[in-house]
């Protein structure tokens, strides 16, 4: 009986610890994940739906260490976005360029993490980033581009 009570207390403490961990991860990653979703979908509603779905998939999959969680979360977000067939944003960028720019600037991932999420080499991430930024700069009005 004492063993069962001890096990029950241990299980309850572990569940409480997981809730705290998940709440912390949600609060820490949600703004970046939402910004990424908004960049690839062009819709706040779609970005919110995608972010929640990505969290659910990642948290249910298994217990990831902090070092793995970020990459797995953004991978799940890409999969969810692809399943939802997010609306195309008309900014002159390819989906890959938009994803790279968003992962670097909105999600604040470094190039190595972005490469892991996208399944690319870090050099390809940098090249895609530069191509996208050049396109964006080319779309600026002449007075802004010179500044």
XYZ file of N, CA and C in Angstrom:
441
model
N 0.820 -1.188 0.000
C 0.000 0.000 0.000
C 0.867 1.257 0.000
N 1.901 1.279 0.835
C 2.786 2.442 0.894
C 3.515 2.615 -0.433
N 3.875 1.512 -1.067
C 4.556 1.562 -2.350
C 3.642 2.172 -3.416
N 2.370 1.791 -3.426
C 1.406 2.343 -4.368
C 1.214 3.844 -4.143
N 1.152 4.257 -2.885
C 0.979 5.677 -2.556
C 2.210 6.466 -3.000
N 3.391 5.910 -2.777
C 4.629 6.573 -3.191
C 4.675 6.701 -4.713
N 4.295 5.646 -5.415
C 4.278 5.668 -6.881
C 3.281 6.695 -7.391
N 2.114 6.769 -6.765
C 1.092 7.740 -7.169
C 1.593 9.171 -6.969
N 2.275 9.425 -5.856
C 2.830 10.757 -5.592
C 3.907 11.091 -6.623
N 4.730 10.106 -6.944
C 5.785 10.303 -7.933
C 5.178 10.631 -9.307
N 4.159 9.887 -9.696
C 3.501 10.114 -10.981
C 2.865 11.500 -11.039
N 2.235 11.895 -9.939
C 1.595 13.204 -9.882
C 2.631 14.322 -9.975
N 3.749 14.159 -9.277
C 4.815 15.167 -9.323
C 5.413 15.254 -10.730
N 5.583 14.118 -11.371
C 6.131 14.103 -12.732
C 5.168 14.801 -13.706
N 3.870 14.526 -13.582
C 2.875 15.159 -14.449
C 2.866 16.677 -14.238
N 2.978 17.102 -12.983
C 3.008 18.542 -12.687
C 4.259 19.176 -13.289
N 5.370 18.488 -13.204
C 6.615 18.982 -13.796
C 6.499 19.121 -15.309
N 5.855 18.142 -15.958
C 5.657 18.210 -17.405
C 4.768 19.392 -17.786
N 3.709 19.623 -17.000
C 2.825 20.752 -17.291
C 3.600 22.065 -17.235
N 4.427 22.229 -16.213
C 5.221 23.451 -16.062
C 6.187 23.594 -17.240
N 6.833 22.502 -17.611
C 7.751 22.517 -18.748
C 7.013 22.909 -20.026
N 5.863 22.289 -20.284
C 5.107 22.574 -21.498
C 4.600 24.016 -21.514
N 4.128 24.510 -20.372
C 3.672 25.893 -20.304
C 4.815 26.854 -20.587
N 5.983 26.551 -20.048
C 7.156 27.391 -20.299
C 7.563 27.369 -21.765
N 7.538 26.196 -22.349
C 7.884 26.081 -23.776
C 6.861 26.826 -24.630
N 5.591 26.674 -24.299
C 4.552 27.347 -25.078
C 4.773 28.859 -25.025
N 4.957 29.380 -23.835
C 5.170 30.820 -23.682
C 6.439 31.307 -24.354
N 7.473 30.490 -24.327
C 8.747 30.886 -24.914
C 8.781 30.805 -26.433
N 8.121 29.819 -26.990
C 8.199 29.592 -28.434
C 7.014 30.133 -29.229
N 5.876 30.315 -28.587
C 4.687 30.688 -29.344
C 4.862 31.955 -30.178
N 5.392 33.063 -29.637
C 5.502 34.275 -30.469
C 6.331 34.050 -31.740
N 7.420 33.307 -31.608
C 8.282 33.044 -32.766
C 7.595 32.100 -33.757
N 6.908 31.112 -33.232
C 6.215 30.151 -34.083
C 5.068 30.836 -34.823
N 4.336 31.687 -34.123
C 3.237 32.432 -34.736
C 3.763 33.343 -35.839
N 4.856 34.050 -35.570
C 5.438 34.951 -36.578
C 5.848 34.172 -37.824
N 6.427 33.008 -37.633
C 6.800 32.155 -38.767
C 5.548 31.721 -39.532
N 4.524 31.291 -38.815
C 3.278 30.879 -39.456
C 2.624 32.006 -40.225
N 2.671 33.198 -39.674
C 2.101 34.364 -40.346
C 2.865 34.663 -41.634
N 4.178 34.522 -41.586
C 4.989 34.792 -42.781
C 4.711 33.795 -43.898
N 4.484 32.542 -43.551
C 4.257 31.548 -44.610
C 2.804 31.460 -45.047
N 1.877 31.938 -44.218
C 0.461 31.822 -44.579
C -0.179 33.146 -44.983
N 0.311 34.249 -44.419
C -0.299 35.544 -44.697
C -1.600 35.766 -43.948
N -1.923 34.877 -43.003
C -3.188 34.965 -42.280
C -2.961 34.721 -40.799
N -3.453 35.639 -39.968
C -3.309 35.464 -38.517
C -4.070 34.227 -38.044
N -5.255 34.040 -38.581
C -6.070 32.889 -38.186
C -5.369 31.574 -38.532
N -4.825 31.486 -39.739
C -4.107 30.274 -40.154
C -2.848 30.091 -39.322
N -2.129 31.183 -39.034
C -0.903 31.096 -38.241
C -1.200 30.571 -36.838
N -2.269 31.058 -36.238
C -2.669 30.602 -34.906
C -3.017 29.117 -34.931
N -3.820 28.727 -35.912
C -4.230 27.330 -36.034
C -3.014 26.424 -36.257
N -2.107 26.863 -37.106
C -0.905 26.066 -37.386
C -0.021 25.954 -36.154
N 0.151 27.060 -35.422
C 1.020 27.050 -34.243
C 0.483 26.099 -33.175
N -0.805 26.138 -32.927
C -1.403 25.244 -31.931
C -1.253 23.786 -32.371
N -1.511 23.522 -33.645
C -1.374 22.151 -34.151
C 0.069 21.661 -34.048
N 1.028 22.523 -34.360
C 2.444 22.139 -34.284
C 2.844 21.830 -32.840
N 2.382 22.659 -31.900
C 2.664 22.373 -30.488
C 2.073 21.039 -30.077
N 0.834 20.811 -30.437
C 0.183 19.545 -30.067
C 0.949 18.353 -30.615
N 1.305 18.410 -31.888
C 2.033 17.298 -32.494
C 3.376 17.072 -31.820
N 4.086 18.145 -31.524
C 5.420 18.024 -30.932
C 5.356 17.540 -29.490
N 4.406 18.050 -28.730
C 4.309 17.659 -27.322
C 3.803 16.226 -27.165
N 2.974 15.773 -28.085
C 2.443 14.415 -28.016
C 3.468 13.391 -28.507
N 4.305 13.796 -29.467
C 5.243 12.872 -30.108
C 6.120 12.137 -29.091
N 6.800 12.885 -28.278
C 7.661 12.311 -27.240
C 8.275 13.440 -26.440
N 8.963 13.093 -25.378
C 9.635 14.112 -24.574
C 10.964 14.455 -25.226
N 11.062 15.663 -25.763
C 12.301 16.119 -26.381
C 13.107 16.905 -25.364
N 14.410 16.758 -25.434
C 15.279 17.644 -24.662
C 15.161 19.027 -25.272
N 15.511 20.042 -24.493
C 15.414 21.416 -24.981
C 16.174 21.610 -26.285
N 17.330 20.975 -26.420
C 18.134 21.144 -27.628
C 17.443 20.597 -28.874
N 16.593 19.592 -28.721
C 15.877 18.991 -29.852
C 14.514 19.632 -30.076
N 13.921 20.152 -29.028
C 12.539 20.621 -29.080
C 12.327 21.712 -30.125
N 13.207 22.694 -30.146
C 13.056 23.818 -31.059
C 13.010 23.358 -32.517
N 13.946 22.520 -32.902
C 13.983 22.037 -34.284
C 12.747 21.202 -34.594
N 12.363 20.311 -33.703
C 11.186 19.467 -33.937
C 9.905 20.295 -34.010
N 9.812 21.333 -33.198
C 8.633 22.199 -33.206
C 8.490 22.911 -34.558
N 9.577 23.459 -35.067
C 9.500 24.160 -36.344
C 9.346 23.188 -37.514
N 9.861 21.985 -37.387
C 9.608 20.967 -38.415
C 8.116 20.624 -38.447
N 7.533 20.468 -37.268
C 6.090 20.177 -37.191
C 5.289 21.325 -37.799
N 5.722 22.550 -37.562
C 5.035 23.723 -38.111
C 5.078 23.696 -39.635
N 6.215 23.348 -40.206
C 6.322 23.249 -41.673
C 5.365 22.190 -42.208
N 5.293 21.051 -41.540
C 4.405 19.974 -41.983
C 2.946 20.402 -41.906
N 2.586 21.041 -40.810
C 1.208 21.512 -40.643
C 0.883 22.532 -41.732
N 1.795 23.454 -41.992
C 1.575 24.477 -43.013
C 1.397 23.838 -44.382
N 2.183 22.833 -44.662
C 2.075 22.181 -45.964
C 0.754 21.431 -46.092
N 0.279 20.833 -45.007
C -1.003 20.126 -45.028
C -2.169 21.093 -45.208
N -2.033 22.279 -44.632
C -3.121 23.259 -44.704
C -3.124 24.006 -46.031
N -2.083 23.802 -46.814
C -1.980 24.510 -48.096
C -2.191 26.005 -47.891
N -1.327 26.562 -47.054
C -1.452 27.974 -46.683
C -1.480 28.870 -47.924
N -2.266 29.905 -47.814
C -2.440 30.849 -48.923
C -1.094 31.472 -49.285
N -0.890 31.700 -50.573
C 0.365 32.285 -51.044
C 0.358 33.783 -50.775
N 1.461 34.251 -50.254
C 1.649 35.667 -50.014
C 2.288 36.243 -51.273
N 1.787 37.343 -51.733
C 2.295 37.929 -52.979
C 3.373 38.962 -52.657
N 4.566 38.502 -52.370
C 5.671 39.396 -52.066
C 6.860 39.191 -52.999
N 6.699 38.340 -54.002
C 7.771 38.099 -54.957
C 8.801 37.083 -54.491
N 8.622 36.549 -53.290
C 9.566 35.567 -52.760
C 9.047 34.153 -53.007
N 9.972 33.227 -53.155
C 9.571 31.825 -53.215
C 9.216 31.378 -51.797
N 8.513 30.266 -51.692
C 8.164 29.749 -50.371
C 9.424 29.484 -49.555
N 10.443 28.900 -50.172
C 11.683 28.617 -49.447
C 12.341 29.902 -48.961
N 12.391 30.939 -49.801
C 12.984 32.212 -49.374
C 12.204 32.799 -48.203
N 10.877 32.759 -48.295
C 10.035 33.281 -47.216
C 10.261 32.495 -45.935
N 10.358 31.154 -46.061
C 10.599 30.318 -44.884
C 11.945 30.648 -44.237
N 12.984 30.755 -45.049
C 14.320 31.042 -44.510
C 14.335 32.397 -43.820
N 13.810 33.415 -44.489
C 13.788 34.758 -43.895
C 12.997 34.744 -42.594
N 11.873 34.071 -42.585
C 11.052 34.018 -41.380
C 11.725 33.223 -40.261
N 12.352 32.102 -40.601
C 13.034 31.319 -39.568
C 14.195 32.104 -38.951
N 14.901 32.874 -39.763
C 16.043 33.650 -39.259
C 15.575 34.872 -38.466
N 14.643 35.644 -39.041
C 14.261 36.911 -38.410
C 13.068 36.799 -37.463
N 12.015 36.105 -37.856
C 10.833 35.993 -36.998
C 11.039 34.964 -35.891
N 11.503 33.774 -36.277
C 11.676 32.692 -35.308
C 13.001 32.796 -34.564
N 13.900 33.634 -35.051
C 15.193 33.890 -34.416
C 16.054 32.632 -34.282
N 15.997 31.783 -35.303
C 16.859 30.609 -35.326
C 18.175 30.993 -35.976
N 19.258 30.364 -35.539
C 20.517 30.595 -36.235
C 20.526 29.759 -37.511
N 21.517 29.963 -38.360
C 21.477 29.288 -39.669
C 21.577 27.782 -39.546
N 22.272 27.287 -38.524
C 22.381 25.838 -38.345
C 21.027 25.229 -37.968
N 20.301 25.885 -37.058
C 18.972 25.383 -36.663
C 17.994 25.488 -37.829
N 18.047 26.603 -38.553
C 17.172 26.761 -39.720
C 17.475 25.669 -40.745
N 18.739 25.359 -40.924
C 19.126 24.296 -41.864
C 18.558 22.951 -41.416
N 18.591 22.677 -40.111
C 18.023 21.426 -39.595
C 16.520 21.366 -39.844
N 15.827 22.465 -39.614
C 14.381 22.502 -39.810
C 14.033 22.251 -41.277
N 14.800 22.878 -42.164
C 14.499 22.814 -43.594
C 15.130 21.611 -44.297
N 16.031 20.921 -43.623
C 16.715 19.798 -44.258
C 17.727 20.258 -45.297
N 18.351 21.399 -45.056
C 19.339 21.967 -45.964
C 20.689 22.070 -45.276
N 21.711 22.397 -46.038
C 23.021 22.710 -45.465
C 23.011 24.178 -45.050
N 23.768 24.531 -44.012
C 23.803 25.941 -43.578
C 24.169 26.911 -44.698
N 25.084 26.513 -45.598
C 25.456 27.394 -46.711
C 24.271 27.656 -47.638
N 23.420 26.649 -47.836
C 22.231 26.829 -48.673
C 21.248 27.785 -48.009
N 21.165 27.733 -46.677
C 20.305 28.661 -45.945
C 20.794 30.090 -46.156
N 22.104 30.291 -46.041
C 22.674 31.633 -46.224
C 22.431 32.126 -47.652
N 22.653 31.271 -48.648
C 22.441 31.665 -50.042
C 20.977 32.024 -50.296
N 20.071 31.225 -49.767
C 18.640 31.495 -49.940
C 18.251 32.790 -49.234
N 18.791 33.002 -48.046
C 18.536 34.232 -47.299
C 18.991 35.442 -48.107
N 20.190 35.379 -48.639
C 20.717 36.506 -49.409
C 19.882 36.764 -50.661
N 19.477 35.700 -51.362
C 18.627 35.854 -52.549
C 17.307 36.535 -52.182
N 16.692 36.079 -51.105
C 15.433 36.663 -50.668
C 15.573 38.121 -50.268
N 16.629 38.438 -49.552
C 16.842 39.827 -49.131
C 17.112 40.729 -50.333
N 17.844 40.215 -51.330
C 18.065 40.996 -52.559
C 16.734 41.281 -53.258
N 15.878 40.264 -53.344
C 14.567 40.468 -53.973
C 13.769 41.521 -53.203
N 13.797 41.419 -51.880
C 13.051 42.380 -51.066
C 13.599 43.791 -51.258
N 14.911 43.904 -51.311
C 15.532 45.219 -51.484
C 15.165 45.800 -52.851
N 15.098 44.937 -53.861
C 14.732 45.377 -55.198
C 13.304 45.889 -55.285
N 12.456 45.479 -54.375
C 11.054 45.908 -54.380
C 10.840 47.207 -53.593
N 11.873 47.657 -52.885
C 11.748 48.910 -52.135
C 11.715 50.107 -53.079
N 11.018 51.168 -52.723
C 11.053 52.385 -53.535
C 12.489 52.893 -53.610
N 12.819 53.576 -54.680
C 14.198 54.050 -54.916
C 14.737 54.860 -53.745
N 13.923 55.702 -53.133
C 14.401 56.543 -52.026
C 14.738 55.691 -50.797
N 14.004 54.599 -50.557
C 14.272 53.729 -49.419
C 15.484 52.860 -49.661
N 15.672 52.381 -50.883
C 16.781 51.498 -51.208
C 18.102 52.218 -51.088
N 18.133 53.513 -51.350
C 19.379 54.268 -51.288
C 19.794 54.571 -49.857
N 18.865 54.555 -48.930
C 19.146 54.917 -47.534
C 20.009 53.939 -46.824
